[in-house]
Amino acid sequence: MTPEERFDAIVAAEDKIEPSDWMPEGYRKTLIRQIAQHAHSEIIGMQPEGNWITRAPSLHRKAILMAKVQDEAGHGLYLYSAAETLGVERDQLQQLLHEGKHKYSSIFNYPTLSWADMGAIGWLVDGAAITNQVMLTRCSYGPYARAMVRICKEESFHQRQGYELLIRLCNGSEQQKAMAQDALDRWWWPSLMMFGPHDTDSPHTEQSMEWKIKRVSNDELRQQFVDMTVPQADYLGLRIPDPELRWNKRRGHYDFGEIDWEEFWNVVKGNGPMNRDRIAHKTRAWEEGAWVREAATAHADKSRSAA
Amino acid sequence: MTYDVPIAPGETGDLAETTGTSGRGWPMWEVFVRARRGISHVHIGSLHAPDARTALQNARDVYTRRGEGVSVWVVPSSEISAFEPEAAAEYVEANEKVYRLATTYDIPDEVGQM
């Protein structure tokens, strides 16, 4: 059996590829790019919510938000570790992110304007992330699939705390409910964009499906998310900002309107409301933390030579 | 949500364009966690740290935020020896001595549970 035949047989048998196995160069490259983007998304994703930590309305909510942001950092670290099993250095990935050569999910290029956004992000953004990540637990690359299992467990907390936050707002004053509606109005469409272009405009999907990196297509995942979310919006008494949204009895799914693809591509290309701020902040944090990394290294060297 | 963000102008993502740390970075550590008393430590992931003490502290923060473990080990990744993939395949394929398995022996039903 050639290494390639072995690889194909493992993938066909729904078994996992592990770091020491032979793999096609395209498989390795696709995974490095995807896992790195995923890791970057978690790390950049700390910023929109970090924005509200000091202004959380209670100590309880503040503690929840800090735990959630800490989880995002943890998720980023699991994922960078998974990427490193493919023979890439973490600092290389940081450099590509800082230079704008690596992307992260466009959702984090939107600003968080009100406290209700903390609810909308948990409910919609983490809800969309779960839809994708549950699929990725079945990914053919072992380290990525394992990282997803851990992450999915924690994302459930993220989504539930967000939805619960919105329940509170929707049962509160008129202004609080209006704030929740405003957050839904702003986050709905960007959340649907998180699933990426239509399958017909997604050139890599077919190969990724063949390699079992990706198990479900962008449009199918988006449909799953819409079907799951609409009843949740109804429960909150909030209106989804899509006049074309309606139940299609024949399909057994919700029909929904077309995404503004011009906006989508504009944000992907770096022209979203927050693209520049996010990278500037990330780069600054990296540079300002340099002395901590250097001091830790110096301390470790000194302890070793003293021993 | 897809993390396969479409390729946009300006994105090359070419690793050859990066310098990395070429060994100047912190070493990698493998993390093992004992979920509760009575069971073995199990490999849970890896991380970077300058020394063992920091590695343990980071392991606690990264891998045991929700009471996943009662004990943590960290081991420098470079200290782990393993079979090369080809040798590992041979090793597994050589293990075909089925007579080592209890289920290959037929015991009459009358004898009962054995």
Tab-separated table of C-alpha atoms in Angstrom:
chain	number	residue	atom	x	y	z
A	1	MET	CA	0.000	0.000	0.000
A	2	THR	CA	1.456	3.412	-0.924
A	3	PRO	CA	1.248	6.227	1.662
A	4	GLU	CA	-1.397	7.902	-0.482
A	5	GLU	CA	-3.526	4.767	-0.622
A	6	ARG	CA	-3.190	4.415	3.140
A	7	PHE	CA	-4.299	8.046	3.567
A	8	ASP	CA	-7.303	7.543	1.280
A	9	ALA	CA	-8.257	4.338	3.084
A	10	ILE	CA	-8.129	6.010	6.517
A	11	VAL	CA	-10.304	8.898	5.318
A	12	ALA	CA	-12.746	6.552	3.556
A	13	ALA	CA	-13.075	4.432	6.703
A	14	GLU	CA	-14.070	7.525	8.755
A	15	ASP	CA	-10.898	7.012	10.768
A	16	LYS	CA	-8.714	9.983	11.765
A	17	ILE	CA	-5.487	11.231	10.218
A	18	GLU	CA	-2.869	11.915	12.888
A	19	PRO	CA	0.145	14.278	12.718
A	20	SER	CA	2.755	11.586	11.969
A	21	ASP	CA	0.736	10.121	9.057
A	22	TRP	CA	1.606	10.887	5.473
A	23	MET	CA	-0.846	13.397	3.992
A	24	PRO	CA	-1.181	15.177	0.642
A	25	GLU	CA	0.457	18.606	0.600
A	26	GLY	CA	-2.879	20.216	-0.320
A	27	TYR	CA	-4.546	18.614	2.696
A	28	ARG	CA	-1.822	19.949	4.995
A	29	LYS	CA	-1.997	23.446	3.482
A	30	THR	CA	-5.792	23.595	3.597
A	31	LEU	CA	-5.791	22.561	7.228
A	32	ILE	CA	-3.056	24.997	8.261
A	33	ARG	CA	-4.977	27.842	6.648
A	34	GLN	CA	-8.339	26.830	8.069
A	35	ILE	CA	-7.160	26.017	11.604
A	36	ALA	CA	-5.062	29.194	11.727
A	37	GLN	CA	-8.045	31.296	10.594
A	38	HIS	CA	-10.150	29.591	13.192
A	39	ALA	CA	-7.541	30.300	15.902
A	40	HIS	CA	-7.202	33.925	14.781
A	41	SER	CA	-11.003	34.262	14.927
A	42	GLU	CA	-11.034	33.149	18.561
A	43	ILE	CA	-8.220	35.536	19.493
A	44	ILE	CA	-9.630	38.552	17.634
A	45	GLY	CA	-13.069	37.554	18.933
A	46	MET	CA	-11.988	38.572	22.428
A	47	GLN	CA	-12.023	42.238	21.417
A	48	PRO	CA	-15.709	42.957	20.702
A	49	GLU	CA	-16.705	41.493	24.060
A	50	GLY	CA	-13.665	42.707	25.944
A	51	ASN	CA	-15.018	46.143	25.020
A	52	TRP	CA	-17.868	45.701	27.537
A	53	ILE	CA	-16.131	44.062	30.514
A	54	THR	CA	-15.607	47.307	32.396
A	55	ARG	CA	-19.180	48.391	31.694
A	56	ALA	CA	-21.033	45.176	32.557
A	57	PRO	CA	-24.202	46.086	34.492
A	58	SER	CA	-23.451	43.841	37.482
A	59	LEU	CA	-20.598	41.952	39.072
A	60	HIS	CA	-22.305	38.687	38.069
A	61	ARG	CA	-22.479	39.690	34.395
A	62	LYS	CA	-18.911	40.940	34.553
A	63	ALA	CA	-17.673	37.594	35.890
A	64	ILE	CA	-19.578	35.737	33.139
A	65	LEU	CA	-18.151	37.976	30.443
A	66	MET	CA	-14.599	37.589	31.725
A	67	ALA	CA	-14.987	33.795	31.824
A	68	LYS	CA	-16.280	33.839	28.267
A	69	VAL	CA	-13.457	36.008	26.956
A	70	GLN	CA	-10.968	33.762	28.773
A	71	ASP	CA	-12.564	30.776	27.013
A	72	GLU	CA	-12.021	32.462	23.641
A	73	ALA	CA	-8.322	32.820	24.480
A	74	GLY	CA	-8.257	29.148	25.459
A	75	HIS	CA	-9.949	28.151	22.200
A	76	GLY	CA	-7.369	30.127	20.261
A	77	LEU	CA	-4.598	28.285	22.097
A	78	TYR	CA	-6.097	24.809	21.484
A	79	LEU	CA	-6.334	25.676	17.816
A	80	TYR	CA	-2.831	27.104	17.455
A	81	SER	CA	-1.599	23.865	19.070
A	82	ALA	CA	-3.577	21.854	16.515
A	83	ALA	CA	-2.069	23.936	13.686
A	84	GLU	CA	1.423	23.360	15.072
A	85	THR	CA	1.027	19.600	14.678
A	86	LEU	CA	1.100	20.313	10.924
A	87	GLY	CA	4.622	21.693	11.083
A	88	VAL	CA	4.060	25.431	11.389
A	89	GLU	CA	5.304	27.737	14.148
A	90	ARG	CA	2.906	29.789	16.202
A	91	ASP	CA	4.949	32.938	15.678
A	92	GLN	CA	4.696	32.482	11.915
A	93	LEU	CA	0.912	32.460	12.212
A	94	GLN	CA	0.947	35.549	14.434
A	95	GLN	CA	3.075	37.329	11.886
A	96	LEU	CA	0.707	36.452	9.029
A	97	LEU	CA	-2.239	37.724	11.077
A	98	HIS	CA	-0.524	40.977	12.015
A	99	GLU	CA	0.499	41.628	8.421
A	100	GLY	CA	-3.048	41.049	7.191
A	101	LYS	CA	-2.011	37.996	5.161
A	102	HIS	CA	-4.188	35.699	7.223
A	103	LYS	CA	-7.877	36.386	7.698
A	104	TYR	CA	-10.251	35.702	10.565
A	105	SER	CA	-14.023	35.511	10.628
A	106	SER	CA	-15.488	38.782	9.347
A	107	ILE	CA	-18.096	38.895	12.105
A	108	PHE	CA	-15.503	40.356	14.466
A	109	ASN	CA	-15.110	43.391	12.245
A	110	TYR	CA	-18.433	44.782	13.451
A	111	PRO	CA	-18.560	47.058	16.505
A	112	THR	CA	-20.306	46.258	19.808
A	113	LEU	CA	-22.430	49.346	20.396
A	114	SER	CA	-24.642	48.374	23.326
A	115	TRP	CA	-24.825	45.935	26.217
A	116	ALA	CA	-27.467	43.952	24.287
A	117	ASP	CA	-24.731	43.105	21.786
A	118	MET	CA	-23.226	40.835	24.455
A	119	GLY	CA	-26.458	38.858	24.322
A	120	ALA	CA	-26.726	38.898	20.532
A	121	ILE	CA	-23.140	37.712	20.103
A	122	GLY	CA	-23.609	34.792	22.475
A	123	TRP	CA	-26.920	33.799	20.960
A	124	LEU	CA	-26.225	34.374	17.244
A	125	VAL	CA	-22.469	34.452	16.715
A	126	ASP	CA	-21.704	31.607	19.092
A	127	GLY	CA	-24.829	29.825	17.876
A	128	ALA	CA	-23.511	30.004	14.304
A	129	ALA	CA	-20.084	28.926	15.530
A	130	ILE	CA	-21.590	25.885	17.247
A	131	THR	CA	-23.427	24.883	14.065
A	132	ASN	CA	-20.107	24.855	12.237
A	133	GLN	CA	-18.025	23.401	15.018
A	134	VAL	CA	-20.329	20.461	15.705
A	135	MET	CA	-19.729	19.516	12.079
A	136	LEU	CA	-15.975	19.918	12.578
A	137	THR	CA	-15.890	17.407	15.452
A	138	ARG	CA	-16.254	14.878	12.594
A	139	CYS	CA	-13.342	16.349	10.642
A	140	SER	CA	-10.818	13.792	9.365
A	141	TYR	CA	-7.824	15.455	11.049
A	142	GLY	CA	-7.557	14.116	14.615
A	143	PRO	CA	-6.041	17.109	16.450
A	144	TYR	CA	-8.572	19.521	14.883
A	145	ALA	CA	-11.522	17.234	15.631
A	146	ARG	CA	-10.398	16.806	19.253
A	147	ALA	CA	-9.995	20.554	19.739
A	148	MET	CA	-13.556	20.953	18.432
A	149	VAL	CA	-14.981	18.552	20.995
A	150	ARG	CA	-13.508	20.606	23.828
A	151	ILE	CA	-14.576	23.877	22.245
A	152	CYS	CA	-18.167	22.762	21.608
A	153	LYS	CA	-18.672	21.931	25.279
A	154	GLU	CA	-17.619	25.424	26.235
A	155	GLU	CA	-19.511	27.193	23.445
A	156	SER	CA	-22.730	25.903	24.878
A	157	PHE	CA	-22.148	28.108	27.925
A	158	HIS	CA	-21.453	31.026	25.599
A	159	GLN	CA	-24.676	30.659	23.696
A	160	ARG	CA	-26.866	30.040	26.715
A	161	GLN	CA	-25.560	32.981	28.728
A	162	GLY	CA	-26.164	35.240	25.702
A	163	TYR	CA	-29.711	34.039	25.180
A	164	GLU	CA	-30.474	34.317	28.887
A	165	LEU	CA	-29.134	37.861	28.868
A	166	LEU	CA	-31.579	38.690	26.053
A	167	ILE	CA	-34.492	37.043	27.894
A	168	ARG	CA	-33.790	39.421	30.779
A	169	LEU	CA	-33.693	42.443	28.483
A	170	CYS	CA	-36.839	41.379	26.623
A	171	ASN	CA	-38.707	41.002	29.895
A	172	GLY	CA	-37.405	44.339	31.113
A	173	SER	CA	-38.341	47.916	30.290
A	174	GLU	CA	-39.398	49.212	26.867
A	175	GLN	CA	-35.919	50.627	26.350
A	176	GLN	CA	-34.271	47.350	27.263
A	177	LYS	CA	-36.400	45.430	24.782
A	178	ALA	CA	-35.711	48.049	22.108
A	179	MET	CA	-31.993	47.634	22.790
A	180	ALA	CA	-32.316	43.862	22.271
A	181	GLN	CA	-34.214	44.416	18.999
A	182	ASP	CA	-31.580	46.856	17.812
A	183	ALA	CA	-28.843	44.303	18.537
A	184	LEU	CA	-30.700	41.614	16.575
A	185	ASP	CA	-31.204	44.054	13.687
A	186	ARG	CA	-27.478	44.698	13.494
A	187	TRP	CA	-26.170	41.156	14.108
A	188	TRP	CA	-28.625	39.031	12.109
A	189	TRP	CA	-27.207	39.501	8.621
A	190	PRO	CA	-23.523	39.424	9.621
A	191	SER	CA	-24.302	36.165	11.479
A	192	LEU	CA	-25.723	34.616	8.295
A	193	MET	CA	-22.621	35.806	6.444
A	194	MET	CA	-20.483	33.790	8.856
A	195	PHE	CA	-21.320	30.660	6.892
A	196	GLY	CA	-19.478	31.991	3.864
A	197	PRO	CA	-20.403	32.338	0.185
A	198	HIS	CA	-23.063	30.215	-1.526
A	199	ASP	CA	-21.933	26.677	-2.303
A	200	THR	CA	-21.855	27.622	-5.987
A	201	ASP	CA	-19.315	30.399	-5.205
A	202	SER	CA	-17.214	28.322	-2.851
A	203	PRO	CA	-14.501	26.753	-5.010
A	204	HIS	CA	-12.669	24.841	-2.252
A	205	THR	CA	-15.706	23.186	-0.737
A	206	GLU	CA	-15.708	20.134	-2.975
A	207	GLN	CA	-12.103	19.176	-2.228
A	208	SER	CA	-12.567	19.821	1.500
A	209	MET	CA	-15.654	17.603	1.518
A	210	GLU	CA	-13.733	14.872	-0.286
A	211	TRP	CA	-10.988	15.030	2.341
A	212	LYS	CA	-13.686	15.113	5.041
A	213	ILE	CA	-12.261	18.300	6.495
A	214	LYS	CA	-15.651	19.831	5.885
A	215	ARG	CA	-18.726	17.621	6.260
A	216	VAL	CA	-21.642	19.918	5.454
A	217	SER	CA	-21.801	22.738	2.879
A	218	ASN	CA	-22.064	26.470	3.674
A	219	ASP	CA	-25.681	26.755	2.498
A	220	GLU	CA	-26.812	23.671	4.394
A	221	LEU	CA	-25.220	24.936	7.608
A	222	ARG	CA	-26.798	28.372	7.104
A	223	GLN	CA	-30.210	26.759	6.658
A	224	GLN	CA	-29.721	24.698	9.838
A	225	PHE	CA	-28.859	27.862	11.724
A	226	VAL	CA	-31.887	29.801	10.445
A	227	ASP	CA	-34.261	26.917	11.230
A	228	MET	CA	-32.884	26.656	14.746
A	229	THR	CA	-32.834	30.387	15.466
A	230	VAL	CA	-36.193	31.664	14.213
A	231	PRO	CA	-38.247	29.980	16.978
A	232	GLN	CA	-35.775	31.309	19.539
A	233	ALA	CA	-36.368	34.851	18.261
A	234	ASP	CA	-40.112	34.236	18.482
A	235	TYR	CA	-39.772	33.218	22.102
A	236	LEU	CA	-37.972	36.481	22.841
A	237	GLY	CA	-40.705	38.384	21.019
A	238	LEU	CA	-38.105	39.906	18.697
A	239	ARG	CA	-38.507	40.466	14.963
A	240	ILE	CA	-35.883	39.101	12.586
A	241	PRO	CA	-35.008	41.879	10.112
A	242	ASP	CA	-35.869	39.940	6.960
A	243	PRO	CA	-39.196	40.606	5.182
A	244	GLU	CA	-38.741	37.455	3.086
A	245	LEU	CA	-38.412	35.151	6.076
A	246	ARG	CA	-41.237	32.610	6.178
A	247	TRP	CA	-41.852	28.939	6.874
A	248	ASN	CA	-41.867	26.820	3.734
A	249	LYS	CA	-44.077	23.856	4.469
A	250	ARG	CA	-43.104	22.057	1.289
A	251	ARG	CA	-39.360	22.226	2.033
A	252	GLY	CA	-39.761	21.852	5.770
A	253	HIS	CA	-37.409	24.808	6.213
A	254	TYR	CA	-37.550	28.572	6.550
A	255	ASP	CA	-37.072	30.562	3.362
A	256	PHE	CA	-35.024	33.693	3.861
A	257	GLY	CA	-33.798	36.694	1.903
A	258	GLU	CA	-30.539	37.165	0.046
A	259	ILE	CA	-27.426	38.288	1.874
A	260	ASP	CA	-25.850	41.571	0.823
A	261	TRP	CA	-22.813	39.983	-0.802
A	262	GLU	CA	-21.276	43.338	-1.592
A	263	GLU	CA	-21.075	44.055	2.131
A	264	PHE	CA	-19.733	40.549	2.740
A	265	TRP	CA	-16.844	40.931	0.274
A	266	ASN	CA	-16.169	44.442	1.421
A	267	VAL	CA	-15.602	43.260	4.998
A	268	VAL	CA	-13.576	40.234	3.877
A	269	LYS	CA	-11.339	42.569	1.890
A	270	GLY	CA	-10.586	44.551	5.020
A	271	ASN	CA	-13.011	47.461	4.725
A	272	GLY	CA	-15.456	46.579	7.489
A	273	PRO	CA	-16.135	49.048	10.300
A	274	MET	CA	-13.530	47.566	12.655
A	275	ASN	CA	-10.935	45.704	10.520
A	276	ARG	CA	-8.137	48.187	11.070
A	277	ASP	CA	-8.827	48.653	14.783
A	278	ARG	CA	-8.854	44.924	15.454
A	279	ILE	CA	-5.468	44.294	13.885
A	280	ALA	CA	-3.940	47.470	15.323
A	281	HIS	CA	-5.070	46.428	18.799
A	282	LYS	CA	-3.835	42.853	18.362
A	283	THR	CA	-0.446	44.014	17.105
A	284	ARG	CA	-0.109	46.514	19.934
A	285	ALA	CA	-0.895	43.846	22.530
A	286	TRP	CA	1.726	41.568	20.954
A	287	GLU	CA	4.370	44.291	20.945
A	288	GLU	CA	3.591	45.585	24.408
A	289	GLY	CA	3.750	42.030	25.750
A	290	ALA	CA	7.218	41.439	24.323
A	291	TRP	CA	8.979	42.342	27.580
A	292	VAL	CA	6.895	39.762	29.488
A	293	ARG	CA	7.897	37.014	27.061
A	294	GLU	CA	11.529	38.092	27.208
A	295	ALA	CA	11.539	38.271	31.009
A	296	ALA	CA	9.999	34.785	31.292
A	297	THR	CA	12.622	33.391	28.930
A	298	ALA	CA	15.447	35.121	30.842
A	299	HIS	CA	14.088	33.794	34.142
A	300	ALA	CA	13.880	30.249	32.773
A	301	ASP	CA	17.449	30.462	31.396
A	302	LYS	CA	18.752	31.800	34.708
A	303	SER	CA	16.993	29.065	36.724
A	304	ARG	CA	18.397	26.392	34.416
A	305	SER	CA	21.976	27.614	34.666
A	306	ALA	CA	21.656	27.937	38.467
A	307	ALA	CA	20.451	24.337	38.757
B	1	MET	CA	-19.907	29.446	10.556
B	2	THR	CA	-17.089	28.764	8.204
B	3	TYR	CA	-13.517	29.429	9.122
B	4	ASP	CA	-12.594	28.852	5.540
B	5	VAL	CA	-12.714	32.580	4.881
B	6	PRO	CA	-12.665	33.211	1.125
B	7	ILE	CA	-9.394	34.349	-0.365
B	8	ALA	CA	-9.300	38.123	-0.650
B	9	PRO	CA	-6.813	40.457	-2.304
B	10	GLY	CA	-3.788	40.960	-0.068
B	11	GLU	CA	-4.036	37.516	1.427
B	12	THR	CA	-1.193	35.249	0.485
B	13	GLY	CA	-0.839	33.352	3.717
B	14	ASP	CA	2.430	32.084	2.375
B	15	LEU	CA	4.426	30.611	5.223
B	16	ALA	CA	7.613	31.118	3.249
B	17	GLU	CA	7.137	34.857	3.748
B	18	THR	CA	7.429	34.556	7.509
B	19	THR	CA	10.515	34.399	9.627
B	20	GLY	CA	9.040	32.554	12.616
B	21	THR	CA	11.321	32.249	15.602
B	22	SER	CA	13.615	29.519	14.274
B	23	GLY	CA	13.935	28.010	17.702
B	24	ARG	CA	13.954	31.282	19.641
B	25	GLY	CA	10.387	30.663	20.812
B	26	TRP	CA	9.383	28.847	23.978
B	27	PRO	CA	9.602	25.061	23.929
B	28	MET	CA	6.450	22.990	23.571
B	29	TRP	CA	5.062	20.885	26.430
B	30	GLU	CA	2.618	18.004	26.316
B	31	VAL	CA	-0.117	18.158	28.942
B	32	PHE	CA	-1.587	15.120	30.719
B	33	VAL	CA	-4.584	15.379	33.035
B	34	ARG	CA	-5.999	12.916	35.567
B	35	ALA	CA	-9.745	13.519	35.440
B	36	ARG	CA	-10.349	11.998	38.886
B	37	ARG	CA	-8.674	9.720	41.393
B	38	GLY	CA	-8.429	6.107	40.308
B	39	ILE	CA	-7.794	6.679	36.610
B	40	SER	CA	-4.651	7.369	34.599
B	41	HIS	CA	-3.376	10.688	33.363
B	42	VAL	CA	-4.521	11.177	29.774
B	43	HIS	CA	-2.947	13.384	27.122
B	44	ILE	CA	-5.149	16.440	26.654
B	45	GLY	CA	-3.098	18.792	24.472
B	46	SER	CA	0.032	20.870	24.282
B	47	LEU	CA	1.239	24.401	24.967
B	48	HIS	CA	4.318	26.632	24.908
B	49	ALA	CA	6.061	27.805	28.055
B	50	PRO	CA	9.560	28.876	29.085
B	51	ASP	CA	9.808	26.436	32.012
B	52	ALA	CA	7.945	23.658	33.820
B	53	ARG	CA	6.407	25.885	36.454
B	54	THR	CA	4.937	28.265	33.888
B	55	ALA	CA	3.855	25.288	31.775
B	56	LEU	CA	1.879	23.899	34.726
B	57	GLN	CA	0.269	27.236	35.415
B	58	ASN	CA	-0.677	27.691	31.753
B	59	ALA	CA	-1.962	24.106	31.609
B	60	ARG	CA	-4.294	24.864	34.493
B	61	ASP	CA	-5.607	27.988	32.753
B	62	VAL	CA	-5.900	26.479	29.284
B	63	TYR	CA	-7.051	22.918	29.959
B	64	THR	CA	-8.750	22.754	33.367
B	65	ARG	CA	-11.031	25.761	33.651
B	66	ARG	CA	-14.041	23.584	34.493
B	67	GLY	CA	-12.723	21.033	36.925
B	68	GLU	CA	-11.497	18.666	34.190
B	69	GLY	CA	-8.735	17.339	36.382
B	70	VAL	CA	-7.379	16.675	39.855
B	71	SER	CA	-3.756	16.352	38.711
B	72	VAL	CA	-1.722	17.697	35.798
B	73	TRP	CA	1.600	16.562	34.296
B	74	VAL	CA	3.617	18.551	31.791
B	75	VAL	CA	6.414	16.956	29.775
B	76	PRO	CA	8.722	18.695	27.275
B	77	SER	CA	7.538	17.507	23.841
B	78	SER	CA	11.150	16.970	22.821
B	79	GLU	CA	11.502	14.337	25.576
B	80	ILE	CA	8.870	12.062	24.067
B	81	SER	CA	10.145	9.198	21.918
B	82	ALA	CA	7.864	7.499	19.427
B	83	PHE	CA	7.969	5.053	16.539
B	84	GLU	CA	8.355	6.540	13.101
B	85	PRO	CA	5.078	6.162	11.183
B	86	GLU	CA	6.419	3.303	8.996
B	87	ALA	CA	7.771	1.409	11.999
B	88	ALA	CA	4.500	1.965	13.839
B	89	ALA	CA	2.582	0.410	10.943
B	90	GLU	CA	4.804	-2.688	11.043
B	91	TYR	CA	4.405	-2.877	14.773
B	92	VAL	CA	0.627	-2.865	14.514
B	93	GLU	CA	0.542	-5.331	11.608
B	94	ALA	CA	2.825	-7.770	13.500
B	95	ASN	CA	0.258	-7.944	16.268
B	96	GLU	CA	-1.872	-10.571	14.622
B	97	LYS	CA	-1.476	-13.380	17.148
B	98	VAL	CA	-5.172	-13.957	17.550
B	99	TYR	CA	-4.591	-16.860	19.939
B	100	ARG	CA	-3.773	-14.163	22.493
B	101	LEU	CA	-7.403	-13.096	22.505
B	102	ALA	CA	-9.809	-14.698	24.963
B	103	THR	CA	-12.607	-14.646	22.417
B	104	THR	CA	-10.812	-17.115	20.086
B	105	TYR	CA	-11.472	-20.011	22.505
B	106	ASP	CA	-14.820	-21.845	22.310
B	107	ILE	CA	-16.148	-22.807	25.696
B	108	PRO	CA	-19.364	-24.873	25.711
B	109	ASP	CA	-22.433	-23.071	27.012
B	110	GLU	CA	-22.936	-25.737	29.709
B	111	VAL	CA	-19.771	-24.544	31.400
B	112	GLY	CA	-21.377	-21.179	31.987
B	113	GLN	CA	-19.711	-17.799	32.266
B	114	MET	CA	-15.918	-17.889	31.988
